[in-house]
Amino acid sequence: EAAGVDQAAAQHRDPLENLRLGLEEAEAAGVDQESLDHVRAKLASLEHEVGKELTLTIRLAVSGAIVTLVRARCSDTASYLREAVLKELGESGVALHFLFRSQVIKDAMTLGEAGVVDGDCIFLVQTPLSCLTASFDGTARIWYLQNGDCREMLVAQLGGQVQSAIFSPNGNTLLTISLDEEGKIWGAESGELLCELGGPAEGRINTGEFSSDGRWIASASKDDSTARIWCAERGRCLQRLIGHSDEVKSAVFSPDCQLVVTASCDTTACLWAANSGVREKAFVGHLDVVKSAVFSPDGRLVVTASMDATARVWDAGDCGECLRVLSGHIKAVNSAVFSKSGDRMLTASFDGTVRVWETRGSDGVLVRDGQCSVTLPGDNNVINAATFSPDGSAVLVASGSECVKLFATETGHCIHVLCGHEDWVRAAAFSPDGTLIASASYDKTARVWSTATGECLQVLAGHTEPVVSVEVVSS
């Protein structure tokens, strides 16, 4: 099973790198040099093509109007195109996506991999961005970044406080969870309360996450050591996940919605079948509370974060073995997540640092040991939030200060320090296309920043108590 994980991971390797490695292996194996000459010629030809400069026309997908001409290379990605378009259009509260031959150019895909050649036309699709905030003032707000409009929902009454708010995958509804452990689902456009998750008879919830198709919600409870799966449309409990012996800290769906992974104070994480609620395996090995557990983007791995100062990588397949222990933090690890590509992980710890780890080596094989590749310091030895940019090239850190910091993933170099808040920043997030950053602060505001320049573009003022949750989505 582990070999299968390694083989699948190798498929994500750069095709040119595959060819280079294959050539090296053939030479080491003593293959006749004359037989390899055509391979060397092919490699040299491909490397030449990758290095060539392309002149591309960017047009609006709706009208066909020319936006700009861009000079790029085959090895550039959609992020490079976004930077060029932003220089021409400026920041406007919209997400930028690029179409070529009716297909979206994905963030991790190079222009060469997309089949783009010199002289081609690429179409630009702009989708409005919305920012969702939750506050201790008992409300959640949706801010429409293109025109500055705001919609408010009264989530918790009589002095209640909201601890989180998230959009459903399609952006039509949102889930809020208050500190009195009530979950509510709202219509994003209408602002109306659509349904509530359970009630006193079905237990309280302290976390909630949508499935990737938006049909279900997984919640964790500390009252009865269970997790639950809910119908996102009606708020009805579909499954109780029973098996932990202490409070459940988190519950998250696999990318294909078939499994749920839970993290618990009983020092274990467990894997459950979503359709039946049957526990399929328990991940045993941590020595203290497991704070969080999440799947890799391909669903093959799970990473757990624990109060025992480690994170662990597990095989989510049949064997369920621990593949790697991420050691180095000196205090509890509060969270661990994968990059969107799955090639890296980051851990955030109470020791005041964020660490970046390679999931796979340069050969595409799963890394089983070794130290972290980069350590990022937090201000005042506090980490409130840490996340990868959508393309994985940067890490955003909100720590114990009024500033948010943006670091280069490869080197740990600080790219921008985003200053402007008047109190500590509690949360921070990227827009889906990575062009914007949103931050939430105890100063009762949220702010929107340019990822490229670090400039503050909007101050979202209106909450009357600290803002503790923030998310940006495209409509």
Coordinates of C-alpha atoms in Angstrom, one line a residue:
E1 CA 0.0 0.0 0.0
A2 CA 2.8 2.4 0.9
A3 CA 4.6 1.6 -2.3
G4 CA 1.3 2.5 -4.1
V5 CA 1.3 5.9 -2.4
D6 CA 4.9 6.5 -3.6
Q7 CA 4.1 5.4 -7.1
A8 CA 1.1 7.7 -7.3
A9 CA 3.2 10.6 -5.9
A10 CA 5.8 10.2 -8.6
Q11 CA 3.2 10.9 -11.2
H12 CA 3.2 14.5 -10.1
R13 CA 6.8 14.9 -10.9
D14 CA 7.9 17.4 -13.7
P15 CA 8.0 15.4 -17.0
L16 CA 11.3 16.9 -17.9
E17 CA 12.7 15.8 -14.5
N18 CA 11.3 12.3 -15.2
L19 CA 13.2 12.2 -18.5
R20 CA 16.4 13.4 -16.8
L21 CA 16.1 10.8 -14.0
G22 CA 15.4 8.1 -16.5
L23 CA 18.4 9.0 -18.6
E24 CA 20.6 9.0 -15.4
E25 CA 19.3 5.6 -14.4
A26 CA 19.9 4.2 -17.9
E27 CA 23.5 5.5 -17.9
A28 CA 24.1 4.0 -14.5
A29 CA 22.8 0.7 -15.6
G30 CA 25.3 0.6 -18.5
V31 CA 22.9 1.0 -21.4
D32 CA 24.7 1.4 -24.7
Q33 CA 25.6 5.1 -25.1
E34 CA 24.6 5.2 -28.8
S35 CA 21.1 3.9 -27.9
L36 CA 20.8 6.9 -25.5
D37 CA 21.8 9.6 -28.0
H38 CA 18.3 10.1 -29.2
V39 CA 17.0 10.5 -25.6
R40 CA 19.7 13.1 -25.0
A41 CA 18.7 14.9 -28.2
K42 CA 15.0 14.8 -27.2
L43 CA 15.9 16.2 -23.7
A44 CA 17.9 19.0 -25.2
S45 CA 15.1 19.9 -27.6
L46 CA 12.5 20.0 -24.8
E47 CA 14.8 22.1 -22.5
H48 CA 15.2 24.6 -25.4
E49 CA 11.4 24.8 -25.9
V50 CA 10.8 25.4 -22.2
G51 CA 13.3 28.3 -22.2
K52 CA 11.7 30.0 -25.2
E53 CA 9.8 33.3 -24.6
L54 CA 6.1 33.3 -25.6
T55 CA 4.0 36.3 -26.6
L56 CA 0.4 35.8 -25.4
T57 CA -2.7 37.8 -25.9
I58 CA -5.0 38.0 -22.8
R59 CA -8.7 38.6 -23.8
L60 CA -11.9 39.0 -21.7
A61 CA -13.9 35.8 -22.0
V62 CA -17.2 37.7 -22.0
S63 CA -16.5 40.3 -24.7
G64 CA -13.3 39.2 -26.3
A65 CA -11.7 42.6 -25.7
I66 CA -7.9 42.6 -25.4
V67 CA -6.7 43.1 -21.8
T68 CA -3.0 43.0 -22.4
L69 CA -0.1 41.3 -24.1
V70 CA 2.1 39.1 -21.8
R71 CA 5.6 37.8 -22.4
A72 CA 6.1 34.5 -20.6
R73 CA 7.9 31.2 -20.7
C74 CA 6.6 27.7 -21.0
S75 CA 7.6 27.1 -17.4
D76 CA 5.5 30.0 -16.1
T77 CA 2.1 29.3 -14.4
A78 CA -1.3 31.0 -14.0
S79 CA 0.2 33.0 -11.1
Y80 CA 2.5 34.7 -13.5
L81 CA -0.4 35.6 -15.8
R82 CA -2.3 37.0 -12.8
E83 CA 0.5 39.4 -11.9
A84 CA 0.6 40.7 -15.4
V85 CA -3.1 41.2 -15.6
L86 CA -3.2 42.9 -12.2
K87 CA -0.6 45.4 -13.3
E88 CA -2.9 46.3 -16.2
L89 CA -6.3 46.2 -14.5
G90 CA -5.4 46.9 -10.8
E91 CA -7.1 45.3 -7.9
S92 CA -10.9 45.1 -8.3
G93 CA -12.3 42.6 -5.8
V94 CA -12.6 39.8 -8.4
A95 CA -10.8 36.4 -8.8
L96 CA -8.9 35.9 -12.0
H97 CA -9.1 32.6 -13.9
F98 CA -7.6 31.7 -17.3
L99 CA -9.1 29.6 -20.1
F100 CA -7.2 28.0 -22.9
R101 CA -9.0 25.7 -25.4
S102 CA -12.1 25.8 -23.1
Q103 CA -10.1 24.4 -20.2
V104 CA -9.1 26.2 -17.0
I105 CA -5.3 26.6 -16.5
K106 CA -4.9 25.2 -13.0
D107 CA -2.6 27.0 -10.6
A108 CA 0.1 24.2 -10.5
M109 CA 0.0 23.7 -14.3
T110 CA 2.7 25.3 -16.4
L111 CA 1.8 27.0 -19.7
G112 CA 3.8 24.3 -21.5
E113 CA 1.7 21.6 -19.8
A114 CA -1.4 23.4 -20.8
G115 CA -0.3 23.2 -24.5
V116 CA 0.2 27.0 -24.8
V117 CA 2.6 28.1 -27.6
D118 CA 3.9 31.4 -28.9
G119 CA 1.1 33.7 -30.3
D120 CA -1.8 31.9 -28.5
C121 CA -4.8 33.7 -27.0
I122 CA -5.8 33.1 -23.4
F123 CA -9.2 34.1 -22.1
L124 CA -9.7 35.8 -18.8
V125 CA -12.7 35.0 -16.6
Q126 CA -13.4 37.4 -13.7
T127 CA -15.6 36.2 -10.8
P128 CA -16.6 38.6 -7.9
L129 CA -15.1 37.9 -4.5
S130 CA -16.9 37.9 -1.2
C131 CA -15.4 38.0 2.3
L132 CA -17.1 36.2 5.2
T133 CA -16.3 37.4 8.8
A134 CA -17.5 36.2 12.2
S135 CA -17.3 38.2 15.4
F136 CA -17.8 38.0 19.1
D137 CA -20.5 40.6 18.6
G138 CA -22.9 37.7 17.7
T139 CA -23.0 38.4 14.0
A140 CA -21.5 37.1 10.7
R141 CA -21.1 39.4 7.8
I142 CA -20.7 38.9 4.0
W143 CA -18.7 41.7 2.4
Y144 CA -18.9 42.1 -1.4
L145 CA -15.4 43.2 -2.3
Q146 CA -16.2 44.5 -5.8
N147 CA -18.8 47.1 -4.7
G148 CA -18.3 47.3 -0.9
D149 CA -21.8 46.1 0.0
C150 CA -22.3 44.2 3.3
R151 CA -24.9 41.7 4.5
E152 CA -25.2 41.0 8.2
M153 CA -26.7 37.9 9.9
L154 CA -27.6 37.8 13.6
V155 CA -26.1 34.5 14.6
A156 CA -26.1 34.5 18.4
Q157 CA -28.5 36.6 20.5
L158 CA -28.4 37.9 24.0
G159 CA -24.7 38.5 24.1
G160 CA -23.7 35.3 22.4
Q161 CA -20.5 35.1 20.4
V162 CA -19.7 33.5 17.0
Q163 CA -16.5 31.5 16.8
S164 CA -16.5 30.6 13.1
A165 CA -18.3 31.0 9.8
I166 CA -17.6 29.1 6.5
F167 CA -19.2 29.1 3.1
S168 CA -20.4 25.9 1.5
P169 CA -18.4 24.8 -1.6
N170 CA -20.8 26.5 -4.0
G171 CA -21.1 29.6 -1.9
N172 CA -24.9 29.5 -1.7
T173 CA -25.1 28.8 2.0
L174 CA -22.9 29.3 5.0
L175 CA -22.4 27.5 8.3
T176 CA -21.9 29.4 11.6
I177 CA -20.9 28.0 15.0
S178 CA -21.3 30.0 18.1
L179 CA -19.4 29.7 21.4
D180 CA -22.6 28.2 23.0
E181 CA -22.0 25.3 20.5
E182 CA -24.9 26.0 18.1
G183 CA -24.6 25.3 14.4
K184 CA -26.7 27.2 11.9
I185 CA -27.0 27.2 8.2
W186 CA -27.9 30.5 6.3
G187 CA -28.7 31.5 2.8
A188 CA -25.8 33.6 1.5
E189 CA -27.9 35.8 -0.8
S190 CA -31.0 36.2 1.5
G191 CA -29.2 36.2 4.8
E192 CA -32.1 34.1 6.1
L193 CA -31.7 31.3 8.6
L194 CA -32.4 28.0 6.7
C195 CA -32.0 25.4 9.5
E196 CA -30.2 24.5 12.7
L197 CA -28.0 21.5 13.3
G198 CA -29.7 19.4 16.0
G199 CA -30.4 20.8 19.4
P200 CA -30.0 19.8 23.1
A201 CA -31.3 16.3 22.4
E202 CA -28.7 15.7 19.7
G203 CA -25.8 17.3 21.4
R204 CA -23.8 20.5 21.0
I205 CA -21.1 21.0 18.3
N206 CA -17.8 22.9 18.5
T207 CA -16.5 22.5 14.9
G208 CA -18.1 21.9 11.6
E209 CA -16.9 21.3 8.0
F210 CA -18.7 20.8 4.7
S211 CA -18.1 17.9 2.4
S212 CA -16.5 18.8 -0.9
D213 CA -19.9 18.4 -2.7
G214 CA -21.7 20.5 -0.1
R215 CA -24.3 17.9 0.7
W216 CA -23.1 17.0 4.2
I217 CA -21.5 18.6 7.3
A218 CA -19.2 16.8 9.7
S219 CA -19.2 18.1 13.3
A220 CA -17.3 17.4 16.5
S221 CA -18.7 17.4 20.0
K222 CA -17.2 17.4 23.4
D223 CA -20.4 16.6 25.3
D224 CA -20.6 12.9 24.3
S225 CA -17.3 12.1 22.7
T226 CA -18.9 11.7 19.3
A227 CA -18.8 13.2 15.8
R228 CA -21.9 13.6 13.6
I229 CA -22.7 13.8 9.9
W230 CA -25.6 16.1 9.0
C231 CA -27.7 16.8 6.0
A232 CA -26.6 20.3 4.9
E233 CA -29.9 21.1 3.4
R234 CA -32.2 20.2 6.3
G235 CA -29.9 20.1 9.3
R236 CA -30.9 16.5 10.1
C237 CA -28.4 14.2 11.8
L238 CA -27.6 11.2 9.4
Q239 CA -24.9 9.4 11.3
R240 CA -23.4 9.4 14.8
L241 CA -19.7 8.4 14.9
I242 CA -19.3 6.5 18.2
G243 CA -16.0 5.1 19.3
H244 CA -13.8 7.8 20.9
S245 CA -13.5 7.8 24.7
D246 CA -13.0 11.5 25.2
E247 CA -13.9 14.9 23.5
V248 CA -13.7 15.0 19.7
K249 CA -11.7 18.0 18.6
S250 CA -12.3 17.9 14.8
A251 CA -14.1 16.0 12.1
V252 CA -13.2 16.4 8.4
F253 CA -14.4 14.7 5.1
S254 CA -12.0 13.1 2.6
P255 CA -11.8 14.8 -0.8
D256 CA -14.2 12.1 -2.3
C257 CA -16.7 12.5 0.6
Q258 CA -16.4 8.7 1.3
L259 CA -14.6 9.0 4.7
V260 CA -14.4 11.2 7.7
V261 CA -11.3 11.5 9.9
T262 CA -11.7 12.6 13.6
A263 CA -9.2 13.8 16.2
S264 CA -9.8 13.3 19.9
C265 CA -8.5 14.0 23.3
D266 CA -8.3 10.2 23.8
T267 CA -4.9 10.5 21.9
T268 CA -6.2 8.8 18.7
A269 CA -7.6 9.8 15.3
C270 CA -10.2 7.6 13.7
L271 CA -11.3 6.9 10.1
W272 CA -15.0 6.4 9.5
A273 CA -17.2 5.4 6.5
A274 CA -19.4 8.4 5.8
N275 CA -22.4 6.5 4.5
S276 CA -22.6 4.0 7.4
G277 CA -20.9 5.6 10.3
V278 CA -18.7 2.5 10.8
R279 CA -15.2 3.0 12.2
E280 CA -12.7 1.6 9.7
K281 CA -9.5 2.2 11.6
A282 CA -7.9 4.0 14.5
F283 CA -4.6 5.8 14.2
V284 CA -2.8 5.0 17.5
G285 CA 0.7 6.4 18.4
H286 CA 0.3 9.9 19.8
L287 CA 1.0 10.4 23.5
D288 CA -1.4 13.2 24.1
V289 CA -4.5 15.0 22.8
V290 CA -4.8 14.9 19.0
K291 CA -5.8 18.5 18.1
S292 CA -6.6 18.1 14.4
A293 CA -6.5 15.6 11.5
V294 CA -6.9 16.3 7.8
F295 CA -6.6 14.4 4.5
S296 CA -4.0 15.1 1.8
P297 CA -5.6 16.5 -1.4
D298 CA -5.5 13.0 -3.1
G299 CA -7.1 11.4 0.0
R300 CA -4.2 8.9 0.4
L301 CA -2.7 10.4 3.5
V302 CA -3.8 11.8 6.8
V303 CA -1.7 14.2 8.9
T304 CA -2.5 14.6 12.6
A305 CA -1.3 17.3 15.1
S306 CA -0.9 16.6 18.8
M307 CA -0.3 18.1 22.2
D308 CA 2.7 15.7 22.4
A309 CA 4.7 18.2 20.2
T310 CA 4.6 16.1 17.1
A311 CA 2.6 15.7 14.0
R312 CA 2.2 12.3 12.3
V313 CA 1.6 11.2 8.7
W314 CA -0.6 8.1 8.2
D315 CA -1.5 5.9 5.4
A316 CA -5.3 6.4 4.9
G317 CA -5.5 3.1 2.8
D318 CA -5.9 -0.5 4.0
C319 CA -2.8 -0.7 6.3
G320 CA -3.3 2.6 8.2
E321 CA 0.3 2.6 9.4
C322 CA 2.2 5.6 10.6
L323 CA 4.5 6.6 7.8
R324 CA 6.3 9.5 9.4
V325 CA 6.7 11.4 12.7
L326 CA 7.3 15.1 12.3
S327 CA 9.5 16.0 15.3
G328 CA 11.2 19.2 16.2
H329 CA 8.6 21.4 17.9
I330 CA 9.2 21.8 21.6
K331 CA 5.5 22.5 22.5
A332 CA 2.1 21.3 21.4
V333 CA 1.3 21.2 17.7
N334 CA -2.0 23.0 17.2
S335 CA -2.6 22.3 13.5
A336 CA -1.1 20.5 10.5
V337 CA -2.2 20.9 6.9
F338 CA -1.1 20.0 3.4
S339 CA -0.5 22.3 0.5
K340 CA -3.0 22.2 -2.3
S341 CA -0.6 20.1 -4.4
G342 CA 0.1 17.8 -1.5
D343 CA 3.8 18.1 -1.9
R344 CA 4.3 20.0 1.4
M345 CA 2.9 20.2 4.9
L346 CA 3.0 22.9 7.5
T347 CA 2.7 22.6 11.3
A348 CA 1.8 25.4 13.7
S349 CA 2.9 25.1 17.3
F350 CA 2.4 26.6 20.7
D351 CA 6.2 27.1 20.7
G352 CA 5.6 30.1 18.5
T353 CA 6.9 28.7 15.2
V354 CA 5.5 27.4 11.9
R355 CA 7.5 24.6 10.2
V356 CA 7.3 23.5 6.6
W357 CA 7.9 19.9 5.7
E358 CA 8.4 18.1 2.4
T359 CA 5.9 15.4 1.7
R360 CA 7.7 14.1 -1.3
G361 CA 11.4 14.4 -2.3
S362 CA 12.6 15.7 -5.7
D363 CA 12.2 12.1 -7.0
G364 CA 8.5 12.2 -6.1
V365 CA 8.8 9.5 -3.5
L366 CA 7.2 9.9 -0.1
V367 CA 9.6 11.3 2.5
R368 CA 9.7 9.0 5.5
D369 CA 12.1 10.9 7.8
G370 CA 14.2 14.1 8.0
Q371 CA 13.9 17.5 9.5
C372 CA 11.6 20.3 8.4
S373 CA 12.8 22.4 5.4
V374 CA 11.9 25.8 6.8
T375 CA 11.1 27.3 10.2
L376 CA 9.1 30.5 10.4
P377 CA 9.0 32.5 13.6
G378 CA 5.8 34.0 15.1
D379 CA 5.6 37.3 16.9
N380 CA 5.6 37.1 20.7
N381 CA 5.9 33.3 20.4
V382 CA 2.2 33.0 19.4
I383 CA 0.8 31.5 16.2
N384 CA -2.9 32.2 15.6
A385 CA -3.2 31.0 12.0
A386 CA -0.9 29.6 9.3
T387 CA -1.8 28.5 5.7
F388 CA -0.3 27.9 2.3
S389 CA -1.1 30.1 -0.7
P390 CA -3.2 28.3 -3.3
D391 CA -0.1 27.7 -5.5
G392 CA 2.0 26.6 -2.5
S393 CA 4.7 29.2 -3.1
A394 CA 4.0 31.2 0.1
V395 CA 2.9 30.8 3.7
L396 CA 0.7 33.3 5.5
V397 CA 1.2 33.6 9.2
A398 CA -1.0 35.5 11.8
S399 CA 0.7 35.6 15.1
G400 CA 1.0 37.6 18.3
S401 CA 1.0 41.1 16.9
E402 CA -1.0 43.6 14.8
C403 CA 0.7 42.4 11.6
V404 CA 0.4 39.5 9.2
K405 CA 3.5 38.1 7.5
L406 CA 3.9 36.5 4.1
F407 CA 6.9 34.1 3.7
A408 CA 8.4 32.3 0.7
T409 CA 7.8 28.6 1.2
E410 CA 11.2 27.5 -0.4
T411 CA 13.5 29.9 1.6
G412 CA 11.5 31.2 4.5
H413 CA 12.3 34.8 3.3
C414 CA 9.7 37.3 4.6
I415 CA 8.1 38.8 1.4
H416 CA 5.7 41.2 3.1
V417 CA 4.7 42.5 6.5
L418 CA 1.1 43.6 6.4
C419 CA 0.7 46.3 9.0
G420 CA -2.4 48.4 9.8
H421 CA -4.5 46.6 12.4
E422 CA -4.6 48.1 15.9
D423 CA -4.7 44.9 17.8
W424 CA -3.5 41.3 17.4
V425 CA -4.6 39.4 14.2
R426 CA -6.7 36.4 15.0
A427 CA -7.1 34.8 11.5
A428 CA -5.9 35.3 7.9
A429 CA -6.7 33.6 4.6
F430 CA -6.0 33.8 0.9
S431 CA -8.6 34.4 -1.9
P432 CA -9.1 31.3 -4.1
D433 CA -6.8 32.7 -6.8
G434 CA -4.2 33.8 -4.3
T435 CA -4.2 37.5 -5.4
L436 CA -5.8 38.8 -2.1
I437 CA -5.3 38.2 1.6
A438 CA -7.9 38.8 4.2
S439 CA -7.2 39.3 7.9
A440 CA -9.4 39.4 11.0
S441 CA -8.4 41.2 14.2
Y442 CA -9.3 41.9 17.8
D443 CA -9.5 45.5 16.7
K444 CA -13.0 44.7 15.5
T445 CA -12.1 45.0 11.8
A446 CA -11.1 42.8 8.9
R447 CA -8.7 44.0 6.2
V448 CA -8.1 43.0 2.5
W449 CA -4.5 43.2 1.2
S450 CA -2.8 42.7 -2.2
T451 CA -0.6 39.6 -2.1
A452 CA 1.6 41.1 -4.8
T453 CA 2.4 44.5 -3.1
G454 CA 1.3 44.1 0.5
E455 CA -0.9 47.2 0.2
C456 CA -4.1 47.4 2.3
L457 CA -6.9 47.6 -0.3
Q458 CA -10.0 47.7 2.0
V459 CA -10.8 48.0 5.7
L460 CA -14.0 46.1 6.5
A461 CA -15.4 48.1 9.5
G462 CA -18.8 47.4 11.2
H463 CA -18.4 44.7 13.8
T464 CA -18.6 46.0 17.3
E465 CA -16.4 43.2 18.9
P466 CA -13.3 41.3 17.9
V467 CA -13.4 39.6 14.5
V468 CA -12.2 36.0 14.9
S469 CA -12.9 34.3 11.6
V470 CA -12.3 35.3 7.9
E471 CA -12.7 33.5 4.6
V472 CA -12.7 34.8 0.9
V473 CA -14.6 33.0 -1.8
S474 CA -15.5 33.6 -5.4
S475 CA -19.1 33.8 -6.3

